[in-house]
mmCIF file with all atom_site columns, C-alpha atoms in Angstrom:
data_model
loop_
_atom_site.group_PDB
_atom_site.id
_atom_site.type_symbol
_atom_site.label_atom_id
_atom_site.label_alt_id
_atom_site.label_comp_id
_atom_site.label_asym_id
_atom_site.label_entity_id
_atom_site.label_seq_id
_atom_site.pdbx_PDB_ins_code
_atom_site.Cartn_x
_atom_site.Cartn_y
_atom_site.Cartn_z
_atom_site.occupancy
_atom_site.B_iso_or_equiv
_atom_site.pdbx_formal_charge
_atom_site.auth_seq_id
_atom_site.auth_comp_id
_atom_site.auth_asym_id
_atom_site.auth_atom_id
_atom_site.pdbx_PDB_model_num
ATOM 1   C CA . MET A 1 1   ? -5.797  -10.408 -0.748  1.00 0.00 ? 1   MET A CA 1
ATOM 2   C CA . PHE A 1 2   ? -3.029  -11.156 -3.197  1.00 0.00 ? 2   PHE A CA 1
ATOM 3   C CA . VAL A 1 3   ? -0.046  -13.231 -2.283  1.00 0.00 ? 3   VAL A CA 1
ATOM 4   C CA . VAL A 1 4   ? 3.407   -13.816 -3.776  1.00 0.00 ? 4   VAL A CA 1
ATOM 5   C CA . VAL A 1 5   ? 4.678   -17.348 -3.461  1.00 0.00 ? 5   VAL A CA 1
ATOM 6   C CA . CYS A 1 6   ? 8.261   -18.509 -3.962  1.00 0.00 ? 6   CYS A CA 1
ATOM 7   C CA . CYS A 1 7   ? 9.352   -22.152 -3.502  1.00 0.00 ? 7   CYS A CA 1
ATOM 8   C CA . ASP A 1 8   ? 5.949   -23.035 -1.962  1.00 0.00 ? 8   ASP A CA 1
ATOM 9   C CA . LYS A 1 9   ? 6.353   -20.266 0.630   1.00 0.00 ? 9   LYS A CA 1
ATOM 10  C CA . VAL A 1 10  ? 4.261   -17.057 0.912   1.00 0.00 ? 10  VAL A CA 1
ATOM 11  C CA . VAL A 1 11  ? 6.857   -14.280 0.750   1.00 0.00 ? 11  VAL A CA 1
ATOM 12  C CA . ALA A 1 12  ? 4.605   -11.265 0.328   1.00 0.00 ? 12  ALA A CA 1
ATOM 13  C CA . PHE A 1 13  ? 1.001   -10.164 0.421   1.00 0.00 ? 13  PHE A CA 1
ATOM 14  C CA . GLY A 1 14  ? -1.084  -7.118  -0.425  1.00 0.00 ? 14  GLY A CA 1
ATOM 15  C CA . HIS A 1 15  ? -4.693  -6.157  0.249   1.00 0.00 ? 15  HIS A CA 1
ATOM 16  C CA . LEU A 1 16  ? -6.807  -3.498  -1.477  1.00 0.00 ? 16  LEU A CA 1
ATOM 17  C CA . GLU A 1 17  ? -10.185 -2.203  -0.265  1.00 0.00 ? 17  GLU A CA 1
ATOM 18  C CA . LYS A 1 18  ? -12.733 0.341   -1.398  1.00 0.00 ? 18  LYS A CA 1
ATOM 19  C CA . PHE A 1 19  ? -12.362 3.641   0.463   1.00 0.00 ? 19  PHE A CA 1
ATOM 20  C CA . SER A 1 20  ? -14.876 5.649   -1.571  1.00 0.00 ? 20  SER A CA 1
ATOM 21  C CA . ALA A 1 21  ? -16.476 5.476   -5.006  1.00 0.00 ? 21  ALA A CA 1
ATOM 22  C CA . THR A 1 22  ? -13.274 6.736   -6.668  1.00 0.00 ? 22  THR A CA 1
ATOM 23  C CA . VAL A 1 23  ? -10.564 5.870   -4.116  1.00 0.00 ? 23  VAL A CA 1
ATOM 24  C CA . ALA A 1 24  ? -9.084  2.480   -3.208  1.00 0.00 ? 24  ALA A CA 1
ATOM 25  C CA . GLU A 1 25  ? -6.929  1.945   -0.132  1.00 0.00 ? 25  GLU A CA 1
ATOM 26  C CA . VAL A 1 26  ? -3.965  -0.360  0.287   1.00 0.00 ? 26  VAL A CA 1
ATOM 27  C CA . ARG A 1 27  ? -4.826  -1.946  3.620   1.00 0.00 ? 27  ARG A CA 1
ATOM 28  C CA . GLY A 1 28  ? -1.748  -4.076  3.899   1.00 0.00 ? 28  GLY A CA 1
ATOM 29  C CA . LEU A 1 29  ? 1.454   -4.686  2.019   1.00 0.00 ? 29  LEU A CA 1
ATOM 30  C CA . PHE A 1 30  ? 4.142   -6.893  3.490   1.00 0.00 ? 30  PHE A CA 1
ATOM 31  C CA . VAL A 1 31  ? 7.258   -8.572  2.145   1.00 0.00 ? 31  VAL A CA 1
ATOM 32  C CA . SER A 1 32  ? 9.171   -11.117 4.206   1.00 0.00 ? 32  SER A CA 1
ATOM 33  C CA . PRO A 1 33  ? 12.508  -9.685  5.330   1.00 0.00 ? 33  PRO A CA 1
ATOM 34  C CA . ASP A 1 34  ? 14.252  -12.614 3.600   1.00 0.00 ? 34  ASP A CA 1
ATOM 35  C CA . TYR A 1 35  ? 12.843  -11.358 0.287   1.00 0.00 ? 35  TYR A CA 1
ATOM 36  C CA . SER A 1 36  ? 13.070  -7.593  0.808   1.00 0.00 ? 36  SER A CA 1
ATOM 37  C CA . ARG A 1 37  ? 14.988  -5.257  -1.547  1.00 0.00 ? 37  ARG A CA 1
ATOM 38  C CA . LYS A 1 38  ? 14.379  -7.564  -4.508  1.00 0.00 ? 38  LYS A CA 1
ATOM 39  C CA . GLY A 1 39  ? 11.584  -5.554  -6.158  1.00 0.00 ? 39  GLY A CA 1
ATOM 40  C CA . ILE A 1 40  ? 8.748   -7.777  -4.936  1.00 0.00 ? 40  ILE A CA 1
ATOM 41  C CA . GLY A 1 41  ? 7.054   -4.991  -2.942  1.00 0.00 ? 41  GLY A CA 1
ATOM 42  C CA . SER A 1 42  ? 7.206   -2.568  -5.889  1.00 0.00 ? 42  SER A CA 1
ATOM 43  C CA . LEU A 1 43  ? 5.783   -5.156  -8.249  1.00 0.00 ? 43  LEU A CA 1
ATOM 44  C CA . LEU A 1 44  ? 3.010   -6.037  -5.814  1.00 0.00 ? 44  LEU A CA 1
ATOM 45  C CA . LEU A 1 45  ? 2.159   -2.339  -5.335  1.00 0.00 ? 45  LEU A CA 1
ATOM 46  C CA . GLN A 1 46  ? 1.999   -1.859  -9.132  1.00 0.00 ? 46  GLN A CA 1
ATOM 47  C CA . PHE A 1 47  ? -0.260  -4.880  -9.344  1.00 0.00 ? 47  PHE A CA 1
ATOM 48  C CA . LEU A 1 48  ? -2.589  -3.492  -6.642  1.00 0.00 ? 48  LEU A CA 1
ATOM 49  C CA . GLU A 1 49  ? -2.715  -0.209  -8.537  1.00 0.00 ? 49  GLU A CA 1
ATOM 50  C CA . SER A 1 50  ? -3.587  -2.025  -11.745 1.00 0.00 ? 50  SER A CA 1
ATOM 51  C CA . GLU A 1 51  ? -6.368  -3.835  -9.894  1.00 0.00 ? 51  GLU A CA 1
ATOM 52  C CA . ALA A 1 52  ? -7.681  -0.546  -8.549  1.00 0.00 ? 52  ALA A CA 1
ATOM 53  C CA . LYS A 1 53  ? -7.620  1.038   -11.982 1.00 0.00 ? 53  LYS A CA 1
ATOM 54  C CA . GLU A 1 54  ? -9.385  -1.963  -13.505 1.00 0.00 ? 54  GLU A CA 1
ATOM 55  C CA . LYS A 1 55  ? -12.148 -1.607  -10.913 1.00 0.00 ? 55  LYS A CA 1
ATOM 56  C CA . GLY A 1 56  ? -12.665 2.042   -11.866 1.00 0.00 ? 56  GLY A CA 1
ATOM 57  C CA . TYR A 1 57  ? -10.808 3.788   -9.040  1.00 0.00 ? 57  TYR A CA 1
ATOM 58  C CA . HIS A 1 58  ? -9.014  7.026   -9.860  1.00 0.00 ? 58  HIS A CA 1
ATOM 59  C CA . ARG A 1 59  ? -6.831  7.253   -6.776  1.00 0.00 ? 59  ARG A CA 1
ATOM 60  C CA . VAL A 1 60  ? -5.095  4.962   -4.312  1.00 0.00 ? 60  VAL A CA 1
ATOM 61  C CA . ARG A 1 61  ? -4.301  5.900   -0.729  1.00 0.00 ? 61  ARG A CA 1
ATOM 62  C CA . VAL A 1 62  ? -2.276  4.212   1.989   1.00 0.00 ? 62  VAL A CA 1
ATOM 63  C CA . LYS A 1 63  ? -1.545  4.799   5.644   1.00 0.00 ? 63  LYS A CA 1
ATOM 64  C CA . SER A 1 64  ? 2.196   4.352   5.704   1.00 0.00 ? 64  SER A CA 1
ATOM 65  C CA . SER A 1 65  ? 4.535   3.913   8.583   1.00 0.00 ? 65  SER A CA 1
ATOM 66  C CA . LYS A 1 66  ? 7.463   6.302   8.779   1.00 0.00 ? 66  LYS A CA 1
ATOM 67  C CA . ASN A 1 67  ? 9.745   3.409   7.798   1.00 0.00 ? 67  ASN A CA 1
ATOM 68  C CA . ALA A 1 68  ? 7.815   2.750   4.557   1.00 0.00 ? 68  ALA A CA 1
ATOM 69  C CA . GLN A 1 69  ? 7.377   6.385   3.502   1.00 0.00 ? 69  GLN A CA 1
ATOM 70  C CA . LEU A 1 70  ? 10.351  6.388   1.105   1.00 0.00 ? 70  LEU A CA 1
ATOM 71  C CA . PHE A 1 71  ? 9.070   3.133   -0.500  1.00 0.00 ? 71  PHE A CA 1
ATOM 72  C CA . TYR A 1 72  ? 5.748   4.710   -1.309  1.00 0.00 ? 72  TYR A CA 1
ATOM 73  C CA . GLU A 1 73  ? 7.305   7.995   -2.424  1.00 0.00 ? 73  GLU A CA 1
ATOM 74  C CA . ALA A 1 74  ? 9.481   6.027   -4.873  1.00 0.00 ? 74  ALA A CA 1
ATOM 75  C CA . GLY A 1 75  ? 6.209   4.571   -6.198  1.00 0.00 ? 75  GLY A CA 1
ATOM 76  C CA . GLY A 1 76  ? 4.790   8.017   -6.883  1.00 0.00 ? 76  GLY A CA 1
ATOM 77  C CA . TYR A 1 77  ? 2.796   8.533   -3.665  1.00 0.00 ? 77  TYR A CA 1
ATOM 78  C CA . GLN A 1 78  ? 2.673   11.927  -2.002  1.00 0.00 ? 78  GLN A CA 1
ATOM 79  C CA . VAL A 1 79  ? 2.183   12.803  1.634   1.00 0.00 ? 79  VAL A CA 1
ATOM 80  C CA . ALA A 1 80  ? -1.358  14.090  2.195   1.00 0.00 ? 80  ALA A CA 1
ATOM 81  C CA . GLN A 1 81  ? -1.368  14.229  5.976   1.00 0.00 ? 81  GLN A CA 1
ATOM 82  C CA . LYS A 1 82  ? 0.482   13.006  9.075   1.00 0.00 ? 82  LYS A CA 1
ATOM 83  C CA . ASP A 1 83  ? -1.645  11.376  11.705  1.00 0.00 ? 83  ASP A CA 1
ATOM 84  C CA . TYR A 1 84  ? -1.645  8.793   14.463  1.00 0.00 ? 84  TYR A CA 1
ATOM 85  C CA . CYS A 1 85  ? -3.050  5.289   14.023  1.00 0.00 ? 85  CYS A CA 1
ATOM 86  C CA . HIS A 1 86  ? -4.488  3.691   17.139  1.00 0.00 ? 86  HIS A CA 1
ATOM 87  C CA . CYS A 1 87  ? -3.276  0.172   17.962  1.00 0.00 ? 87  CYS A CA 1
ATOM 88  C CA . ALA A 1 88  ? -4.173  -2.360  20.584  1.00 0.00 ? 88  ALA A CA 1
ATOM 89  C CA . ASP A 1 89  ? -3.751  -1.458  24.284  1.00 0.00 ? 89  ASP A CA 1
ATOM 90  C CA . ASP A 1 90  ? -4.437  2.224   23.631  1.00 0.00 ? 90  ASP A CA 1
ATOM 91  C CA . GLN A 1 91  ? -1.081  2.588   21.897  1.00 0.00 ? 91  GLN A CA 1
ATOM 92  C CA . SER A 1 92  ? -0.706  4.952   18.948  1.00 0.00 ? 92  SER A CA 1
ATOM 93  C CA . LEU A 1 93  ? 1.708   4.926   16.073  1.00 0.00 ? 93  LEU A CA 1
ATOM 94  C CA . CYS A 1 94  ? 2.650   7.782   13.799  1.00 0.00 ? 94  CYS A CA 1
ATOM 95  C CA . CYS A 1 95  ? 1.306   7.081   10.360  1.00 0.00 ? 95  CYS A CA 1
ATOM 96  C CA . ILE A 1 96  ? 1.444   9.067   7.141   1.00 0.00 ? 96  ILE A CA 1
ATOM 97  C CA . LEU A 1 97  ? -1.543  9.243   4.868   1.00 0.00 ? 97  LEU A CA 1
ATOM 98  C CA . MET A 1 98  ? -0.254  9.130   1.290   1.00 0.00 ? 98  MET A CA 1
ATOM 99  C CA . ASP A 1 99  ? -2.043  9.048   -1.996  1.00 0.00 ? 99  ASP A CA 1
ATOM 100 C CA . LYS A 1 100 ? -1.459  8.648   -5.715  1.00 0.00 ? 100 LYS A CA 1
ATOM 101 C CA . THR A 1 101 ? -3.586  9.600   -8.685  1.00 0.00 ? 101 THR A CA 1
ATOM 102 C CA . LEU A 1 102 ? -3.727  6.707   -11.130 1.00 0.00 ? 102 LEU A CA 1
ATOM 103 C CA . SER A 1 103 ? -2.730  7.340   -14.726 1.00 0.00 ? 103 SER A CA 1
ATOM 104 C CA . THR A 1 104 ? -5.562  7.452   -17.289 1.00 0.00 ? 104 THR A CA 1
ATOM 105 C CA . HIS A 1 105 ? -3.294  6.058   -19.978 1.00 0.00 ? 105 HIS A CA 1
ATOM 106 C CA . ALA A 1 106 ? -3.700  2.473   -21.132 1.00 0.00 ? 106 ALA A CA 1
#
């Protein structure tokens, strides 16, 4: 888990996990509403991608909410599949599986 701290306050976090031998998955990326639209989420996503690349992954995937789809598309992610994620109390939420091939350039 990686966190972004501003004025002694956690304002964002991101978490990356192994999905397969060549694919990492962003399992969480959140920016406090007070700090949204300032580029923090984009920088954190780029950092997670760098971490994935450093660990030898070739692709990153994420299960995005419909609200975050444009954010990930702006970061170079493409829709792979639409699905439903199951939540507590047998509720389901539309989620969009997106992925991005990491650049092989230094």
